[in-house]
């Protein structure tokens, strides 16, 4: 993280209520995040998201008699205004929903490849898969919210859009985090006139304390308020999107927009040491890959202590194997067969575990570089007083998506096409080398790593709602939170603040968090021991932005990741 970003983060943290926790064993003594997670407690209901204002809007919906879906819809649209790096109208996502007393639902509103997409469209110029018009898949977010509300919402649709419209029209106050975030991407944003006009008023990032109004976005939100999905996929908003495509060499057409459909999927059920988890099935790889990792790790009884070389080695080897399977076998189920049952079977995990040598690393051939973008997705969690629970992750992929704002309509487009295998054998921006199963085809959904997860306790009550941004690191971040809680007995605040480790087979290295102003959370002696076992070691910027809710003896606790700038709101 750059210096000003780090200072901005600390400014936010100092103003926050922080959880005072004792440092855990296995963490380098100068790791600064312990005790810095933002904690919110409430008796009945809770919302936690990447922006406290969006969480408060969700909480207010609950106070007005809305249910968890109503609150999720209002929070979603508010994030599209106040958290523009990832909140969106022009992206897609996944929602896990647990409806009291116990029904589970999974909604896929992932983007799809336009009808004119081809498997080789990025080979000549791979950069066009993440910046500019060609990078965008057909957005699914608005359809997703409309569908979730149609099936399960209680309050009038219009009332859920109104807070976001007000924020867009009247503006919201730019905090340190948002100002720094826009500044960090200002070069990309300045390449596209409507993005520059919206996010760089007076030619510069909006300063801290200024008010950012987005009148074009307000008009689009009003169209969605008045005409639901038709307000976005047809009419003047759709015309503006198509005109933007034509201006910049993009390929999304009116027919692509009209054809977009959400999909209700069968939630993926996993178990881990007495807990039941529900997570996202393909076309997200999140649930299946998380399941493989958990199943491998469950066989180690007891687990070595947190942060020990023995644990990190076993985790790295479990992650390596799970990502090799992910990359070779998972893709859009409408196009390829996904062996979900096999991959999430405990016997398959036992076999994978049997291939792990506890005394040395198993090398993966081929190193690839990581184009280290920040976490550009966003996760939020909601639980209402009746026990309905939403765990939702949404994305425009890179920070500020493809950097293109639709002229006159005020929303950024995604660069989700980069989540396909864009160049055979090549890595995408997450360093992921995907297989033919994730090749581009018209109408196909690109493989995701989003892992919105709902954990039930032995009494089948909601125990935890969890998810994170971070591309392919999302899956291991969710794993770390679960294992820190269940295996290492941490509080949720410590589980989220603890340093994270990542491995995805290629590049063949364990990746630890570290940055110029941030010391690594892993002790040097541990790194030396992992190298002795044969592991490559890399360092990368902070991983993820967890927004989680856990049941307590008196209600609910929300915890926001100290790596970023979210917050909870409950009652
Ligand atoms: N764009 C990140 C993901 O879907 O995993």
XYZ file of C-alpha atoms and ligand atoms in Angstrom:
576
model
C 0.000 0.000 0.000
C 1.348 3.420 -0.860
C 2.317 5.746 1.969
C -0.689 8.063 1.728
C -3.022 5.063 1.611
C -1.466 3.703 4.751
C -1.798 7.051 6.532
C -5.404 7.309 5.371
C -6.100 3.860 6.758
C -4.687 4.798 10.141
C -6.730 7.997 10.170
C -9.853 5.943 9.719
C -8.779 3.442 12.323
C -8.041 6.040 14.946
C -11.545 7.429 14.559
C -13.039 3.970 14.857
C -14.018 1.936 17.822
C -11.302 -0.689 17.872
C -11.256 -4.070 19.519
C -8.532 -4.506 22.075
C -7.202 -8.023 21.666
C -4.043 -9.728 22.821
C -1.543 -10.580 20.047
C -1.747 -14.204 18.973
C 1.166 -16.597 18.950
C 2.740 -17.195 15.565
C 2.386 -13.561 14.467
C 5.393 -11.277 14.142
C 5.414 -8.866 17.124
C 5.341 -5.773 14.916
C 2.277 -6.851 12.882
C 0.177 -3.692 13.308
C -3.358 -4.865 12.598
C -4.131 -6.872 15.726
C -6.597 -4.967 17.877
C -7.521 -2.748 14.930
C -10.588 -4.495 13.527
C -13.718 -2.366 13.748
C -16.344 -4.059 15.904
C -20.068 -3.282 16.131
C -22.436 -5.038 18.521
C -26.242 -5.179 18.365
C -29.003 -7.262 19.881
C -31.359 -8.018 16.994
C -30.031 -7.317 13.522
C -26.882 -6.206 11.723
C -25.455 -4.983 8.439
C -21.719 -4.756 7.697
C -20.251 -3.478 4.449
C -17.300 -1.639 2.935
C -18.790 1.760 3.851
C -20.442 2.636 7.173
C -22.974 4.882 5.410
C -24.165 1.975 3.242
C -24.467 -0.199 6.353
C -26.513 2.493 8.105
C -28.859 2.646 5.114
C -29.327 -1.127 5.359
C -29.903 -0.869 9.119
C -32.516 1.847 8.609
C -34.374 -0.401 6.176
C -34.446 -3.093 8.863
C -35.757 -0.572 11.390
C -38.549 0.341 8.924
C -39.710 -3.283 8.919
C -37.693 -4.484 5.940
C -36.202 -7.947 5.901
C -32.593 -8.968 5.163
C -33.209 -8.934 1.400
C -34.665 -5.426 1.527
C -31.662 -4.265 3.535
C -29.275 -6.004 1.132
C -30.871 -4.296 -1.891
C -30.672 -0.849 -0.259
C -27.088 -1.471 0.877
C -26.120 -2.684 -2.599
C -27.361 0.463 -4.346
C -25.836 2.700 -1.665
C -22.444 1.037 -2.193
C -22.751 1.776 -5.925
C -22.690 5.453 -4.916
C -20.383 5.721 -1.890
C -17.881 2.946 -2.688
C -17.295 3.427 -6.419
C -14.081 1.393 -6.575
C -16.167 -1.784 -6.246
C -19.815 -1.065 -5.455
C -21.590 -1.059 -8.778
C -24.438 -1.086 -11.242
C -22.141 -2.218 -14.054
C -20.823 -5.445 -12.531
C -22.156 -8.695 -11.152
C -22.017 -10.968 -8.155
C -23.422 -13.758 -6.046
C -25.813 -13.831 -3.112
C -26.205 -16.574 -0.530
C -29.506 -16.278 1.327
C -30.635 -18.234 4.350
C -34.344 -17.753 4.835
C -35.614 -18.400 8.338
C -36.319 -21.019 9.551
C -33.780 -22.723 7.336
C -34.107 -22.560 3.546
C -30.940 -21.849 1.574
C -30.830 -20.031 -1.758
C -27.977 -19.011 -4.055
C -28.451 -16.280 -6.659
C -25.994 -15.946 -9.552
C -25.977 -12.498 -11.149
C -22.551 -12.904 -12.714
C -21.746 -11.047 -15.918
C -21.755 -12.922 -19.236
C -19.577 -12.636 -22.327
C -21.235 -10.535 -25.075
C -22.594 -12.324 -28.131
C -19.691 -11.123 -30.286
C -17.002 -12.384 -27.859
C -14.432 -14.872 -29.166
C -11.865 -17.124 -27.454
C -8.971 -15.191 -28.971
C -10.204 -11.619 -28.638
C -7.459 -10.637 -26.153
C -4.516 -12.567 -27.556
C -3.152 -9.664 -29.610
C -3.436 -7.140 -26.765
C -4.004 -8.744 -23.334
C -4.287 -5.330 -21.614
C -7.661 -4.820 -23.298
C -9.138 -7.478 -21.016
C -8.822 -5.175 -18.010
C -8.883 -1.559 -19.174
C -11.244 -0.052 -21.733
C -14.529 -0.924 -23.362
C -13.655 -4.393 -24.658
C -13.039 -5.657 -21.094
C -16.658 -5.496 -20.024
C -19.001 -8.433 -19.667
C -22.756 -7.840 -19.795
C -23.628 -6.515 -16.310
C -25.786 -8.609 -13.979
C -26.039 -6.523 -10.798
C -29.300 -4.694 -11.454
C -31.026 -7.885 -12.598
C -29.713 -9.604 -9.473
C -31.173 -7.038 -7.095
C -34.486 -6.952 -8.941
C -34.736 -10.753 -8.825
C -33.778 -11.036 -5.129
C -36.410 -8.443 -4.249
C -39.066 -9.944 -6.536
C -38.765 -13.287 -4.811
C -38.085 -12.373 -1.214
C -38.391 -8.630 -0.632
C -41.038 -7.110 1.606
C -40.809 -3.313 1.400
C -41.713 -1.416 -1.799
C -38.875 -1.501 -4.344
C -38.912 2.255 -4.819
C -38.247 2.919 -1.153
C -35.048 0.836 -1.273
C -33.527 2.936 -4.078
C -34.373 6.307 -2.547
C -31.408 6.569 -0.112
C -28.901 5.799 -2.892
C -30.557 8.319 -5.213
C -30.293 10.997 -2.520
C -26.609 10.209 -1.943
C -25.900 10.358 -5.663
C -27.852 13.565 -6.250
C -26.873 15.524 -3.125
C -23.450 13.952 -2.801
C -21.620 12.172 -0.014
C -18.637 13.241 2.011
C -15.335 11.884 0.718
C -13.289 10.243 3.446
C -9.535 9.532 3.488
C -9.992 6.083 2.092
C -12.146 7.052 -0.895
C -9.995 10.096 -1.748
C -6.841 7.975 -1.706
C -8.477 5.190 -3.637
C -9.540 7.539 -6.446
C -6.097 9.165 -6.470
C -4.414 5.784 -6.831
C -6.466 5.020 -9.948
C -6.596 8.567 -11.325
C -4.276 7.831 -14.263
C -6.574 5.066 -15.486
C -9.741 7.054 -14.820
C -8.409 10.146 -16.570
C -8.147 8.223 -19.853
C -11.931 8.153 -20.168
C -13.730 11.544 -20.261
C -16.886 10.551 -18.369
C -14.782 8.878 -15.650
C -12.564 11.940 -15.356
C -15.605 14.227 -15.147
C -17.245 12.132 -12.442
C -14.314 11.113 -10.254
C -11.724 13.822 -10.902
C -13.710 17.051 -10.510
C -11.471 20.041 -11.300
C -8.990 17.551 -12.752
C -8.006 16.049 -9.413
C -9.267 13.429 -6.944
C -11.940 14.854 -4.621
C -10.206 16.039 -1.450
C -11.032 14.625 1.964
C -14.111 16.338 3.393
C -15.437 17.457 -0.002
C -18.865 16.362 -1.238
C -19.017 14.217 -4.356
C -22.318 14.428 -6.219
C -23.005 12.072 -9.150
C -26.099 13.469 -10.923
C -25.860 11.115 -13.928
C -25.733 8.136 -11.578
C -28.763 9.551 -9.726
C -30.731 9.610 -13.008
C -29.818 5.996 -13.721
C -30.848 4.968 -10.219
C -34.165 6.795 -10.746
C -34.713 4.851 -13.974
C -34.089 1.599 -12.061
C -36.369 2.801 -9.250
C -39.168 3.522 -11.726
C -38.762 0.632 -14.187
C -36.750 -2.006 -12.268
C -34.660 -4.135 -14.668
C -36.167 -2.436 -17.715
C -34.798 0.847 -16.397
C -31.281 -0.498 -16.941
C -31.439 -3.173 -19.652
C -33.774 -1.205 -21.942
C -34.519 2.453 -22.602
C -32.159 5.396 -22.360
C -29.697 3.746 -19.910
C -29.220 0.777 -22.243
C -28.940 3.167 -25.195
C -26.234 5.119 -23.334
C -24.311 1.928 -22.559
C -24.442 0.789 -26.173
C -23.416 4.273 -27.386
C -20.473 4.135 -24.974
C -19.484 0.758 -26.439
C -19.631 2.154 -29.951
C -17.489 5.159 -28.957
C -14.761 2.997 -27.400
C -14.665 -0.152 -29.524
C -16.670 -2.313 -27.112
C -19.011 -5.088 -28.231
C -22.016 -5.141 -25.859
C -25.236 -4.701 -27.842
C -28.863 -3.995 -26.980
C -29.603 -7.663 -27.658
C -26.928 -8.680 -25.116
C -28.524 -6.434 -22.506
C -32.040 -7.691 -23.187
C -30.868 -11.310 -23.020
C -29.223 -11.057 -19.589
C -30.731 -13.476 -17.003
C -29.929 -14.273 -13.375
C -29.759 -17.931 -12.268
C -30.930 -19.470 -8.983
C -28.474 -22.231 -8.149
C -28.366 -25.054 -5.634
C -26.273 -23.782 -2.691
C -23.131 -25.811 -2.147
C -23.180 -27.554 1.237
C -19.910 -28.211 3.022
C -19.038 -29.396 6.523
C -16.049 -28.590 8.691
C -15.446 -29.909 12.189
C -19.107 -29.908 13.234
C -20.154 -26.771 11.356
C -22.281 -26.710 8.203
C -21.361 -24.183 5.525
C -23.292 -22.991 2.503
C -21.331 -21.315 -0.229
C -21.477 -20.483 -3.912
C -21.343 -23.289 -6.503
C -19.986 -22.764 -10.051
C -19.779 -20.490 -11.882
C -18.017 -19.312 -8.811
C -15.115 -21.551 -7.947
C -15.331 -20.173 -4.410
C -17.394 -22.831 -2.658
C -15.813 -25.846 -4.367
C -12.240 -24.649 -3.828
C -12.974 -23.670 -0.226
C -14.473 -27.130 0.293
C -11.376 -28.869 -1.080
C -9.125 -26.846 1.230
C -11.292 -27.405 4.314
C -11.615 -31.124 3.620
C -7.848 -31.551 3.268
C -7.145 -29.546 6.428
C -9.850 -31.380 8.413
C -7.776 -34.543 8.160
C -4.937 -33.014 10.182
C -5.895 -33.691 13.776
C -4.845 -31.718 15.660
C -3.730 -28.897 13.396
C -0.280 -27.476 14.132
C -0.442 -24.099 15.955
C -1.394 -20.905 14.144
C 1.478 -19.356 12.203
C 3.791 -22.343 12.670
C 5.866 -23.517 9.685
C 4.178 -26.920 9.966
C 0.717 -25.359 9.574
C 1.719 -22.932 6.820
C 3.365 -25.768 4.894
C 0.242 -27.956 5.105
C -1.990 -25.008 4.155
C 0.218 -24.072 1.202
C 0.120 -27.645 -0.077
C -3.670 -27.850 0.390
C -4.139 -24.500 -1.395
C -1.804 -25.589 -4.218
C -3.774 -28.763 -4.877
C -7.167 -27.074 -4.614
C -6.204 -24.363 -7.152
C -4.749 -26.894 -9.589
C -8.114 -28.713 -9.528
C -10.023 -25.419 -9.728
C -8.127 -24.165 -12.737
C -8.393 -27.412 -14.665
C -11.974 -28.383 -13.926
C -14.279 -25.463 -13.137
C -16.167 -23.223 -15.544
C -19.669 -22.109 -16.440
C -21.935 -25.155 -15.833
C -24.035 -24.157 -18.848
C -20.963 -24.884 -21.022
C -18.787 -27.424 -19.197
C -19.382 -30.256 -16.748
C -18.122 -29.374 -13.270
C -17.230 -32.416 -11.104
C -18.519 -30.694 -7.974
C -19.500 -33.851 -6.084
C -16.110 -35.466 -6.642
C -14.093 -32.385 -5.820
C -15.944 -31.713 -2.567
C -15.942 -35.355 -1.457
C -14.016 -36.079 1.777
C -12.451 -39.201 0.196
C -11.074 -37.111 -2.641
C -9.598 -34.767 -0.032
C -8.074 -37.736 1.775
C -6.356 -38.708 -1.467
C -5.135 -35.156 -2.036
C -3.829 -35.133 1.550
C -2.018 -38.400 0.985
C -0.003 -36.733 -1.767
C 1.289 -34.058 0.635
C 4.791 -34.661 1.943
C 4.867 -33.002 5.372
C 8.661 -32.651 5.101
C 8.979 -30.923 1.723
C 7.145 -28.798 -0.832
C 5.669 -30.350 -3.985
C 6.725 -27.990 -6.750
C 4.294 -26.678 -9.361
C 6.011 -26.015 -12.668
C 5.876 -22.629 -14.370
C 6.186 -19.375 -12.528
C 3.931 -16.513 -13.536
C 3.939 -12.945 -12.435
C 1.203 -11.320 -10.431
C -0.208 -8.006 -11.631
C -1.035 -6.974 -8.142
C -4.281 -5.004 -8.287
C -5.961 -4.160 -5.007
C -9.123 -5.885 -3.821
C -11.697 -4.608 -6.236
C -14.711 -6.551 -5.272
C -16.794 -5.893 -2.178
C -18.604 -8.102 0.295
C -21.394 -7.343 2.727
C -23.397 -9.352 5.232
C -26.882 -8.798 6.677
C -28.911 -10.548 9.353
C -32.393 -9.420 10.356
C -34.376 -9.854 13.565
C -36.172 -12.919 12.184
C -32.882 -14.693 11.441
C -32.936 -14.208 7.656
C -29.336 -13.799 6.511
C -27.627 -12.518 3.369
C -23.972 -13.000 2.427
C -23.328 -11.122 -0.822
C -20.208 -10.427 -2.857
C -20.240 -8.152 -5.884
C -17.561 -6.943 -8.250
C -16.488 -4.922 -11.226
C -13.197 -6.911 -11.049
C -10.376 -4.333 -11.067
C -10.602 -1.251 -8.897
C -12.998 1.003 -10.835
C -13.619 -1.887 -13.245
C -12.485 -1.187 -16.783
C -12.235 2.549 -15.824
C -14.991 3.452 -18.319
C -17.970 5.425 -17.000
C -21.004 5.311 -19.280
C -21.408 8.875 -20.530
C -24.654 10.414 -19.327
C -25.508 7.427 -17.128
C -22.799 7.808 -14.489
C -21.829 4.200 -13.718
C -18.583 2.346 -14.235
C -18.361 -0.804 -16.300
C -16.641 -4.007 -15.248
C -13.532 -5.702 -16.632
C -14.854 -9.145 -15.804
C -13.753 -10.598 -19.159
C -10.301 -10.821 -17.559
C -11.663 -13.591 -15.308
C -11.844 -15.858 -18.370
C -8.788 -17.646 -19.709
C -7.904 -14.710 -21.951
C -4.638 -16.047 -23.362
C -4.032 -19.816 -23.319
C -1.381 -20.638 -20.718
C -1.214 -17.016 -19.591
C -2.091 -15.562 -16.218
C -4.912 -13.102 -15.620
C -4.477 -10.085 -13.365
C -4.847 -12.335 -10.301
C -1.965 -14.494 -11.511
C -4.428 -17.324 -12.135
C -3.601 -19.637 -15.029
C -6.966 -21.093 -15.995
C -7.759 -23.990 -18.271
C -9.790 -24.531 -21.409
C -12.915 -25.021 -19.253
C -12.819 -21.267 -18.659
C -12.253 -20.242 -22.283
C -14.341 -17.357 -23.657
C -17.576 -18.124 -25.493
C -20.584 -15.910 -26.293
C -23.116 -15.937 -23.462
C -20.751 -17.776 -21.124
C -20.135 -16.705 -17.525
C -16.480 -16.252 -16.534
C -15.162 -18.295 -13.599
C -15.233 -16.371 -10.335
C -13.575 -16.804 -6.952
C -16.232 -15.005 -4.962
C -17.078 -16.955 -1.833
C -20.067 -15.495 0.016
C -20.563 -18.018 2.809
C -23.091 -18.763 5.537
C -21.981 -20.973 8.452
C -24.512 -22.772 10.658
C -23.763 -24.124 14.125
C -24.624 -27.602 15.380
C -28.177 -26.383 16.135
C -28.451 -25.167 12.529
C -28.615 -21.539 13.627
C -26.755 -18.881 11.646
C -23.318 -18.718 13.275
C -21.276 -16.644 10.824
C -21.692 -14.677 7.591
C -18.421 -14.090 5.792
C -16.871 -13.078 2.483
C -14.220 -10.818 1.021
C -12.902 -9.177 -2.141
C -9.481 -10.099 -3.524
C -9.777 -12.114 -6.757
C -8.378 -15.592 -6.307
C -7.257 -14.722 -2.761
C -10.918 -14.503 -1.703
C -11.120 -18.255 -1.214
C -8.109 -18.572 1.072
C -9.134 -15.453 2.987
C -12.470 -17.069 3.811
C -10.611 -20.268 4.740
C -8.322 -18.312 7.092
C -11.261 -16.710 8.899
C -12.978 -20.078 9.354
C -9.838 -21.851 10.524
C -8.778 -18.992 12.814
C -12.182 -19.154 14.499
C -12.782 -22.886 14.544
C -9.269 -24.336 14.813
C -7.348 -21.622 16.611
C -10.056 -20.295 18.922
C -9.574 -16.655 17.930
C -12.191 -13.976 18.360
C -13.676 -12.821 15.049
C -11.742 -9.543 15.397
C -8.414 -11.381 15.761
C -9.336 -13.895 13.069
C -9.807 -11.016 10.621
C -6.817 -8.966 11.773
C -4.374 -11.895 11.669
C -1.880 -11.948 8.774
C -2.960 -13.913 5.696
C -1.046 -16.317 3.536
C -1.849 -17.250 -0.066
C -0.789 -19.903 -2.548
C -2.480 -20.729 -5.860
C -0.024 -23.237 -7.347
C 1.203 -20.743 -9.916
C 3.281 -18.745 -9.237
C 4.868 -21.492 -7.171
C 5.355 -19.436 -4.030
C 3.781 -18.826 -0.690
C 2.612 -15.210 -0.698
C 2.599 -13.186 2.512
C 1.226 -9.710 3.100
C 3.851 -6.995 3.367
C 4.312 -3.487 2.036
C 6.694 -0.598 2.270
C 5.028 0.792 5.379
C 3.748 -2.537 6.656
C 6.018 -5.184 8.126
C 5.244 -8.790 7.289
C 3.109 -10.634 9.823
C 5.180 -13.767 9.513
C 8.328 -14.083 11.639
C 11.617 -14.364 9.725
C 12.431 -17.697 11.339
C 9.169 -19.100 9.957
C 10.023 -17.887 6.456
C 13.462 -19.497 6.714
C 11.939 -22.810 7.732
C 9.452 -22.708 4.852
C 12.306 -22.024 2.433
C 14.172 -24.996 3.895
C 11.091 -27.113 3.108
C 11.427 -25.989 -0.521
C 8.867 -23.180 -0.744
C 9.357 -20.018 -2.745
C 8.351 -16.905 -0.805
C 6.833 -13.708 -2.190
C 5.347 -10.660 -0.539
C 2.292 -8.821 -1.776
C 0.029 -5.947 -0.662
C -2.674 -6.484 1.950
C -5.114 -9.248 1.092
C -8.889 -8.847 1.249
C -11.501 -6.808 3.077
C -13.620 -9.123 5.201
C -17.063 -7.945 6.344
C -18.390 -10.606 8.715
C -21.157 -11.070 11.253
C -21.024 -13.645 14.070
C -23.643 -14.711 16.601
C -22.884 -13.750 20.194
C -24.540 -14.627 23.502
C -26.539 -11.400 23.328
C -27.116 -10.906 19.590
C -24.713 -10.160 16.744
C -21.216 -8.813 16.319
C -20.062 -7.276 13.034
C -16.367 -6.982 12.293
C -14.812 -4.907 9.503
C -11.367 -5.642 8.230
C -8.660 -3.282 9.544
C -7.071 -3.452 6.082
C -9.752 -1.195 4.635
C -12.501 1.163 5.679
C -15.850 -0.545 6.222
C -18.195 -0.506 9.155
C -21.242 -2.153 10.665
C -24.617 -0.844 11.814
C -27.148 -2.751 13.869
C -30.059 -2.414 16.233
N -13.609 -10.647 -10.274
C -13.201 -11.434 -9.179
C -13.939 -12.706 -9.096
O -15.022 -12.828 -9.610
O -13.441 -13.638 -8.515
